[in-house]
Amino acid sequence: MSDDQVVPTENSPLKETIEDKLFLVKYKPDKDSHIEVDQEKFKADTLKAVLFICPAKVYELNEETGECMVAFENCLECGTCYVSCPEYVVWKYPRGGFGVQYRFG
């Protein structure tokens, strides 16, 4: 190991989980969602990738109906869902003053 490599320790920030990092994010949710899912196209998608790619776990499968439930209030506005599933996810930025507000960089 070279001298310039960083080795994570027990209390190192490199050991933080995604949940630890999401705790630092502040949200100001709007009353209206900035995300829509075309449920018919979602149901036809065999991979349903949107359920797995979102780092904030905004999308969840309703086992009874087969529909995609959207917790838009948790959205990090990263656009991963829009890029990965444009055929059934309609995503836009929230109205001004609403949405995610990052703290600590």
N, CA, C and O atoms as a DFTB+ gen file, in Angstrom:
420 C
 N C O
     1  1       0.850      -1.168       0.000
     2  2       0.000       0.000       0.000
     3  2       0.899       1.237       0.000
     4  3       1.868       1.302       0.756
     5  1       0.577       2.219      -0.851
     6  2       1.384       3.433      -0.904
     7  2       0.983       4.376       0.225
     8  3      -0.068       4.219       0.845
     9  1       1.851       5.363       0.479
    10  2       1.616       6.306       1.574
    11  2       0.446       7.247       1.326
    12  3      -0.093       7.815       2.276
    13  1       0.040       7.427       0.068
    14  2      -1.012       8.396      -0.235
    15  2      -2.411       7.780      -0.288
    16  3      -3.369       8.485      -0.604
    17  1      -2.555       6.517       0.003
    18  2      -3.873       5.889      -0.001
    19  2      -4.577       6.118       1.334
    20  3      -3.954       6.101       2.396
    21  1      -5.896       6.333       1.255
    22  2      -6.705       6.522       2.456
    23  2      -7.327       5.189       2.828
    24  3      -7.954       4.531       1.998
    25  1      -7.152       4.800       4.067
    26  2      -7.721       3.552       4.556
    27  2      -8.882       3.896       5.484
    28  3      -8.682       4.583       6.485
    29  1     -10.108       3.424       5.167
    30  2     -11.237       3.741       6.037
    31  2     -11.086       3.097       7.412
    32  3     -10.679       1.942       7.532
    33  1     -11.418       3.860       8.434
    34  2     -11.417       3.341       9.799
    35  2     -12.856       3.213      10.265
    36  3     -13.783       3.525       9.518
    37  1     -13.045       2.761      11.479
    38  2     -14.392       2.535      12.013
    39  2     -15.254       3.791      11.964
    40  3     -16.438       3.710      11.636
    41  1     -14.683       4.953      12.285
    42  2     -15.440       6.211      12.322
    43  2     -15.201       7.076      11.092
    44  3     -15.542       8.259      11.092
    45  1     -14.639       6.520      10.079
    46  2     -14.316       7.260       8.863
    47  2     -15.571       7.620       8.078
    48  3     -16.513       6.829       8.023
    49  1     -15.597       8.822       7.461
    50  2     -16.737       9.175       6.611
    51  2     -16.852       8.262       5.396
    52  3     -17.896       8.228       4.744
    53  1     -15.796       7.528       5.087
    54  2     -15.851       6.594       3.966
    55  2     -16.720       5.385       4.288
    56  3     -17.088       4.636       3.383
    57  1     -17.053       5.184       5.548
    58  2     -17.891       4.067       5.977
    59  2     -19.371       4.428       5.991
    60  3     -20.204       3.583       6.316
    61  1     -19.716       5.675       5.641
    62  2     -21.111       6.102       5.686
    63  2     -21.946       5.335       4.669
    64  3     -21.492       5.032       3.566
    65  1     -23.150       5.036       5.060
    66  2     -24.082       4.376       4.152
    67  2     -24.881       5.432       3.403
    68  3     -24.828       6.612       3.748
    69  1     -25.613       5.021       2.390
    70  2     -26.472       5.950       1.660
    71  2     -27.521       6.539       2.594
    72  3     -27.893       7.704       2.450
    73  1     -27.996       5.757       3.538
    74  2     -28.976       6.254       4.500
    75  2     -28.379       7.365       5.365
    76  3     -29.056       8.347       5.672
    77  1     -27.104       7.210       5.758
    78  2     -26.428       8.253       6.527
    79  2     -26.366       9.551       5.730
    80  3     -26.595      10.635       6.267
    81  1     -26.060       9.430       4.468
    82  2     -25.938      10.615       3.624
    83  2     -27.300      11.234       3.326
    84  3     -27.417      12.457       3.265
    85  1     -28.321      10.419       3.141
    86  2     -29.659      10.950       2.881
    87  2     -30.197      11.717       4.083
    88  3     -31.042      12.599       3.934
    89  1     -29.710      11.384       5.266
    90  2     -30.132      12.083       6.476
    91  2     -29.753      13.566       6.423
    92  3     -30.403      14.397       7.058
    93  1     -28.710      13.896       5.671
    94  2     -28.237      15.273       5.576
    95  2     -29.027      16.110       4.575
    96  3     -28.765      17.305       4.433
    97  1     -29.972      15.515       3.891
    98  2     -30.742      16.216       2.866
    99  2     -32.036      16.750       3.467
   100  3     -32.734      16.047       4.198
   101  1     -32.344      17.994       3.149
   102  2     -33.577      18.619       3.621
   103  2     -34.521      18.755       2.427
   104  3     -34.093      19.094       1.324
   105  1     -35.792      18.493       2.653
   106  2     -36.793      18.559       1.598
   107  2     -37.848      19.597       1.945
   108  3     -38.217      19.771       3.106
   109  1     -38.322      20.278       0.922
   110  2     -39.495      21.138       1.080
   111  2     -40.490      20.654       0.028
   112  3     -40.490      21.148      -1.099
   113  1     -41.332      19.696       0.387
   114  2     -42.228      19.097      -0.605
   115  2     -43.341      20.038      -1.036
   116  3     -43.880      20.805      -0.238
   117  1     -43.664      19.957      -2.302
   118  2     -44.796      20.673      -2.875
   119  2     -46.031      19.817      -2.637
   120  3     -45.912      18.634      -2.318
   121  1     -47.193      20.392      -2.786
   122  2     -48.416      19.589      -2.655
   123  2     -48.662      18.763      -3.915
   124  3     -49.366      17.755      -3.870
   125  1     -48.084      19.188      -5.039
   126  2     -48.247      18.473      -6.306
   127  2     -46.956      17.754      -6.663
   128  3     -45.863      18.290      -6.475
   129  1     -47.085      16.551      -7.172
   130  2     -45.928      15.754      -7.557
   131  2     -45.275      16.300      -8.821
   132  3     -45.957      16.783      -9.724
   133  1     -43.963      16.220      -8.875
   134  2     -43.222      16.583     -10.082
   135  2     -42.830      15.325     -10.869
   136  3     -42.076      15.395     -11.840
   137  1     -43.358      14.178     -10.432
   138  2     -43.079      12.899     -11.081
   139  2     -44.395      12.207     -11.394
   140  3     -45.290      12.138     -10.552
   141  1     -44.503      11.699     -12.607
   142  2     -45.669      10.901     -12.991
   143  2     -45.177       9.600     -13.607
   144  3     -44.139       9.563     -14.267
   145  1     -45.930       8.545     -13.383
   146  2     -45.604       7.243     -13.961
   147  2     -46.776       6.790     -14.812
   148  3     -47.915       6.751     -14.346
   149  1     -46.493       6.449     -16.066
   150  2     -47.513       5.856     -16.933
   151  2     -47.667       4.410     -16.464
   152  3     -46.831       3.560     -16.772
   153  1     -48.729       4.138     -15.725
   154  2     -48.900       2.842     -15.068
   155  2     -49.013       1.686     -16.059
   156  3     -48.504       0.599     -15.787
   157  1     -49.655       1.892     -17.181
   158  2     -49.791       0.808     -18.173
   159  2     -48.427       0.417     -18.735
   160  3     -48.123      -0.768     -18.871
   161  1     -47.611       1.413     -19.061
   162  2     -46.265       1.123     -19.578
   163  2     -45.387       0.523     -18.484
   164  3     -44.562      -0.350     -18.754
   165  1     -45.566       0.992     -17.252
   166  2     -44.812       0.424     -16.135
   167  2     -45.144      -1.054     -15.965
   168  3     -44.246      -1.882     -15.810
   169  1     -46.426      -1.381     -15.994
   170  2     -46.846      -2.778     -15.823
   171  2     -46.319      -3.667     -16.941
   172  3     -46.043      -4.845     -16.718
   173  1     -46.177      -3.109     -18.147
   174  2     -45.688      -3.878     -19.292
   175  2     -44.170      -4.082     -19.254
   176  3     -43.649      -4.967     -19.933
   177  1     -43.470      -3.282     -18.478
   178  2     -42.015      -3.382     -18.382
   179  2     -41.645      -4.583     -17.517
   180  3     -42.004      -4.640     -16.340
   181  1     -40.937      -5.531     -18.093
   182  2     -40.589      -6.739     -17.334
   183  2     -39.474      -6.485     -16.313
   184  3     -39.437      -7.141     -15.272
   185  1     -38.575      -5.551     -16.593
   186  2     -37.474      -5.277     -15.665
   187  2     -37.888      -4.400     -14.489
   188  3     -37.420      -4.593     -13.367
   189  1     -38.763      -3.440     -14.749
   190  2     -39.196      -2.490     -13.721
   191  2     -37.993      -1.870     -13.009
   192  3     -37.947      -1.782     -11.782
   193  1     -37.024      -1.444     -13.818
   194  2     -35.752      -0.934     -13.301
   195  2     -35.912       0.241     -12.352
   196  3     -35.105       0.414     -11.438
   197  1     -36.940       1.046     -12.556
   198  2     -37.118       2.233     -11.718
   199  2     -37.242       1.871     -10.237
   200  3     -36.941       2.696      -9.374
   201  1     -37.673       0.672      -9.939
   202  2     -37.812       0.236      -8.545
   203  2     -36.453       0.036      -7.873
   204  3     -36.356       0.044      -6.646
   205  1     -35.406      -0.142      -8.681
   206  2     -34.101      -0.495      -8.132
   207  2     -33.039       0.582      -8.304
   208  3     -32.038       0.576      -7.588
   209  1     -33.237       1.508      -9.241
   210  2     -32.177       2.467      -9.556
   211  2     -32.218       3.739      -8.728
   212  3     -31.213       4.443      -8.635
   213  1     -33.339       4.043      -8.136
   214  2     -33.484       5.308      -7.409
   215  2     -32.733       5.239      -6.076
   216  3     -33.038       4.384      -5.244
   217  1     -31.750       6.132      -5.860
   218  2     -31.002       6.080      -4.600
   219  2     -31.843       6.459      -3.381
   220  3     -31.503       6.091      -2.256
   221  1     -32.933       7.188      -3.596
   222  2     -33.786       7.606      -2.477
   223  2     -35.003       6.705      -2.301
   224  3     -35.852       6.964      -1.447
   225  1     -35.088       5.666      -3.092
   226  2     -36.194       4.697      -3.008
   227  2     -37.561       5.386      -3.123
   228  3     -38.470       5.143      -2.329
   229  1     -37.674       6.250      -4.136
   230  2     -38.915       6.987      -4.386
   231  2     -40.004       6.061      -4.920
   232  3     -41.188       6.282      -4.663
   233  1     -39.613       5.035      -5.657
   234  2     -40.569       4.159      -6.336
   235  2     -40.714       2.835      -5.604
   236  3     -39.730       2.233      -5.175
   237  1     -41.958       2.394      -5.470
   238  2     -42.235       1.129      -4.787
   239  2     -43.376       0.425      -5.513
   240  3     -44.317       1.063      -5.984
   241  1     -43.281      -0.877      -5.594
   242  2     -44.306      -1.676      -6.258
   243  2     -45.455      -1.957      -5.301
   244  3     -45.241      -2.420      -4.180
   245  1     -46.672      -1.675      -5.746
   246  2     -47.865      -2.066      -5.003
   247  2     -48.165      -3.499      -5.428
   248  3     -48.615      -3.734      -6.550
   249  1     -47.922      -4.438      -4.553
   250  2     -48.070      -5.864      -4.869
   251  2     -49.498      -6.226      -5.271
   252  3     -49.697      -7.113      -6.101
   253  1     -50.480      -5.561      -4.702
   254  2     -51.881      -5.894      -4.988
   255  2     -52.318      -5.447      -6.374
   256  3     -52.996      -6.188      -7.085
   257  1     -51.927      -4.227      -6.761
   258  2     -52.392      -3.675      -8.037
   259  2     -51.368      -3.791      -9.151
   260  3     -51.719      -3.685     -10.326
   261  1     -50.097      -4.009      -8.796
   262  2     -49.035      -4.050      -9.794
   263  2     -48.602      -2.671     -10.248
   264  3     -47.803      -2.540     -11.176
   265  1     -49.129      -1.634      -9.594
   266  2     -48.793      -0.266      -9.975
   267  2     -47.557       0.223      -9.223
   268  3     -47.158      -0.332      -8.199
   269  1     -46.976       1.271      -9.767
   270  2     -45.808       1.896      -9.162
   271  2     -46.266       3.054      -8.290
   272  3     -46.886       4.000      -8.777
   273  1     -45.961       2.975      -7.007
   274  2     -46.278       4.068      -6.088
   275  2     -45.078       5.016      -6.054
   276  3     -43.929       4.575      -6.084
   277  1     -45.353       6.310      -5.991
   278  2     -44.301       7.322      -6.058
   279  2     -44.319       8.176      -4.795
   280  3     -45.312       8.841      -4.500
   281  1     -43.220       8.153      -4.058
   282  2     -43.057       9.022      -2.887
   283  2     -42.212      10.219      -3.323
   284  3     -41.045      10.336      -2.950
   285  1     -42.816      11.105      -4.119
   286  2     -42.080      12.213      -4.736
   287  2     -41.430      13.136      -3.709
   288  3     -40.481      13.851      -4.031
   289  1     -41.927      13.124      -2.495
   290  2     -41.378      13.983      -1.448
   291  2     -39.929      13.632      -1.117
   292  3     -39.199      14.464      -0.578
   293  1     -39.507      12.407      -1.436
   294  2     -38.152      11.950      -1.123
   295  2     -37.169      12.135      -2.270
   296  3     -35.995      11.791      -2.135
   297  1     -37.623      12.667      -3.381
   298  2     -36.808      12.747      -4.594
   299  2     -35.581      13.640      -4.403
   300  3     -35.686      14.750      -3.882
   301  1     -34.418      13.145      -4.831
   302  2     -33.166      13.891      -4.769
   303  2     -32.935      14.730      -6.023
   304  3     -31.954      15.470      -6.101
   305  1     -33.822      14.621      -6.996
   306  2     -33.743      15.354      -8.257
   307  2     -32.478      15.021      -9.040
   308  3     -31.924      15.884      -9.722
   309  1     -32.025      13.785      -8.947
   310  2     -30.814      13.378      -9.660
   311  2     -31.090      13.043     -11.124
   312  3     -30.181      13.090     -11.952
   313  1     -32.332      12.706     -11.446
   314  2     -32.698      12.414     -12.830
   315  2     -32.430      10.989     -13.276
   316  3     -32.624      10.671     -14.449
   317  1     -31.996      10.132     -12.385
   318  2     -31.695       8.748     -12.752
   319  2     -32.910       8.045     -13.333
   320  3     -32.786       7.316     -14.317
   321  1     -34.068       8.245     -12.751
   322  2     -35.288       7.593     -13.239
   323  2     -35.653       8.089     -14.632
   324  3     -36.072       7.308     -15.486
   325  1     -35.494       9.377     -14.854
   326  2     -35.832       9.984     -16.142
   327  2     -34.930       9.452     -17.252
   328  3     -35.388       9.182     -18.362
   329  1     -33.649       9.307     -16.940
   330  2     -32.685       8.818     -17.927
   331  2     -32.864       7.322     -18.169
   332  3     -32.762       6.862     -19.307
   333  1     -33.128       6.565     -17.117
   334  2     -33.209       5.106     -17.220
   335  2     -34.545       4.589     -17.729
   336  3     -34.589       3.558     -18.400
   337  1     -35.623       5.277     -17.426
   338  2     -36.961       4.785     -17.769
   339  2     -37.814       5.883     -18.412
   340  3     -38.919       6.150     -17.940
   341  1     -37.325       6.524     -19.479
   342  2     -38.077       7.633     -20.075
   343  2     -39.386       7.203     -20.726
   344  3     -40.256       8.033     -20.989
   345  1     -39.523       5.905     -20.985
   346  2     -40.748       5.431     -21.632
   347  2     -41.962       5.487     -20.709
   348  3     -43.095       5.514     -21.190
   349  1     -41.748       5.504     -19.398
   350  2     -42.913       5.580     -18.510
   351  2     -42.766       6.529     -17.321
   352  3     -43.732       6.729     -16.584
   353  1     -41.602       7.111     -17.116
   354  2     -41.439       8.094     -16.046
   355  2     -41.404       9.489     -16.657
   356  3     -40.553       9.793     -17.492
   357  1     -42.335      10.327     -16.232
   358  2     -42.350      11.731     -16.641
   359  2     -41.868      12.522     -15.432
   360  3     -42.560      12.618     -14.419
   361  1     -40.683      13.081     -15.556
   362  2     -40.037      13.767     -14.449
   363  2     -39.712      15.197     -14.854
   364  3     -39.240      15.441     -15.964
   365  1     -39.962      16.132     -13.965
   366  2     -39.558      17.523     -14.180
   367  2     -39.122      18.080     -12.833
   368  3     -39.429      17.510     -11.787
   369  1     -38.412      19.186     -12.865
   370  2     -38.004      19.799     -11.606
   371  2     -39.230      20.307     -10.855
   372  3     -40.209      20.714     -11.480
   373  1     -39.191      20.289      -9.527
   374  2     -40.295      20.857      -8.748
   375  2     -40.385      22.369      -8.985
   376  3     -39.450      22.995      -9.484
   377  1     -41.526      22.929      -8.617
   378  2     -41.685      24.381      -8.718
   379  2     -40.619      25.078      -7.881
   380  3     -40.103      24.510      -6.919
   381  1     -40.301      26.293      -8.251
   382  2     -39.299      27.069      -7.523
   383  2     -39.589      27.137      -6.033
   384  3     -40.727      27.355      -5.617
   385  1     -38.549      26.950      -5.240
   386  2     -38.699      27.002      -3.789
   387  2     -39.069      25.676      -3.154
   388  3     -39.089      25.557      -1.929
   389  1     -39.363      24.678      -3.977
   390  2     -39.732      23.359      -3.460
   391  2     -38.697      22.325      -3.890
   392  3     -37.883      22.571      -4.780
   393  1     -38.743      21.182      -3.250
   394  2     -37.859      20.081      -3.606
   395  2     -36.725      19.921      -2.618
   396  3     -36.835      20.283      -1.447
   397  1     -35.642      19.375      -3.115
   398  2     -34.507      19.039      -2.266
   399  2     -33.669      20.290      -2.000
   400  3     -33.491      21.144      -2.868
   401  1     -33.164      20.364      -0.772
   402  2     -32.268      21.445      -0.370
   403  2     -31.088      20.786       0.320
   404  3     -31.208      20.324       1.455
   405  1     -29.944      20.740      -0.358
   406  2     -28.783      20.038       0.172
   407  2     -28.120      20.834       1.281
   408  3     -28.026      22.060       1.219
   409  1     -27.662      20.111       2.300
   410  2     -26.903      20.697       3.400
   411  2     -25.528      20.052       3.415
   412  3     -25.388      18.891       3.031
   413  1     -24.536      20.769       3.842
   414  2     -23.175      20.249       3.981
   415  2     -22.622      19.743       2.661
   416  3     -22.044      18.657       2.612
   417  1     -22.786      20.497       1.605
   418  2     -22.181      20.202       0.313
   419  2     -22.743      19.038      -0.350
   420  3     -22.315      18.686      -1.449
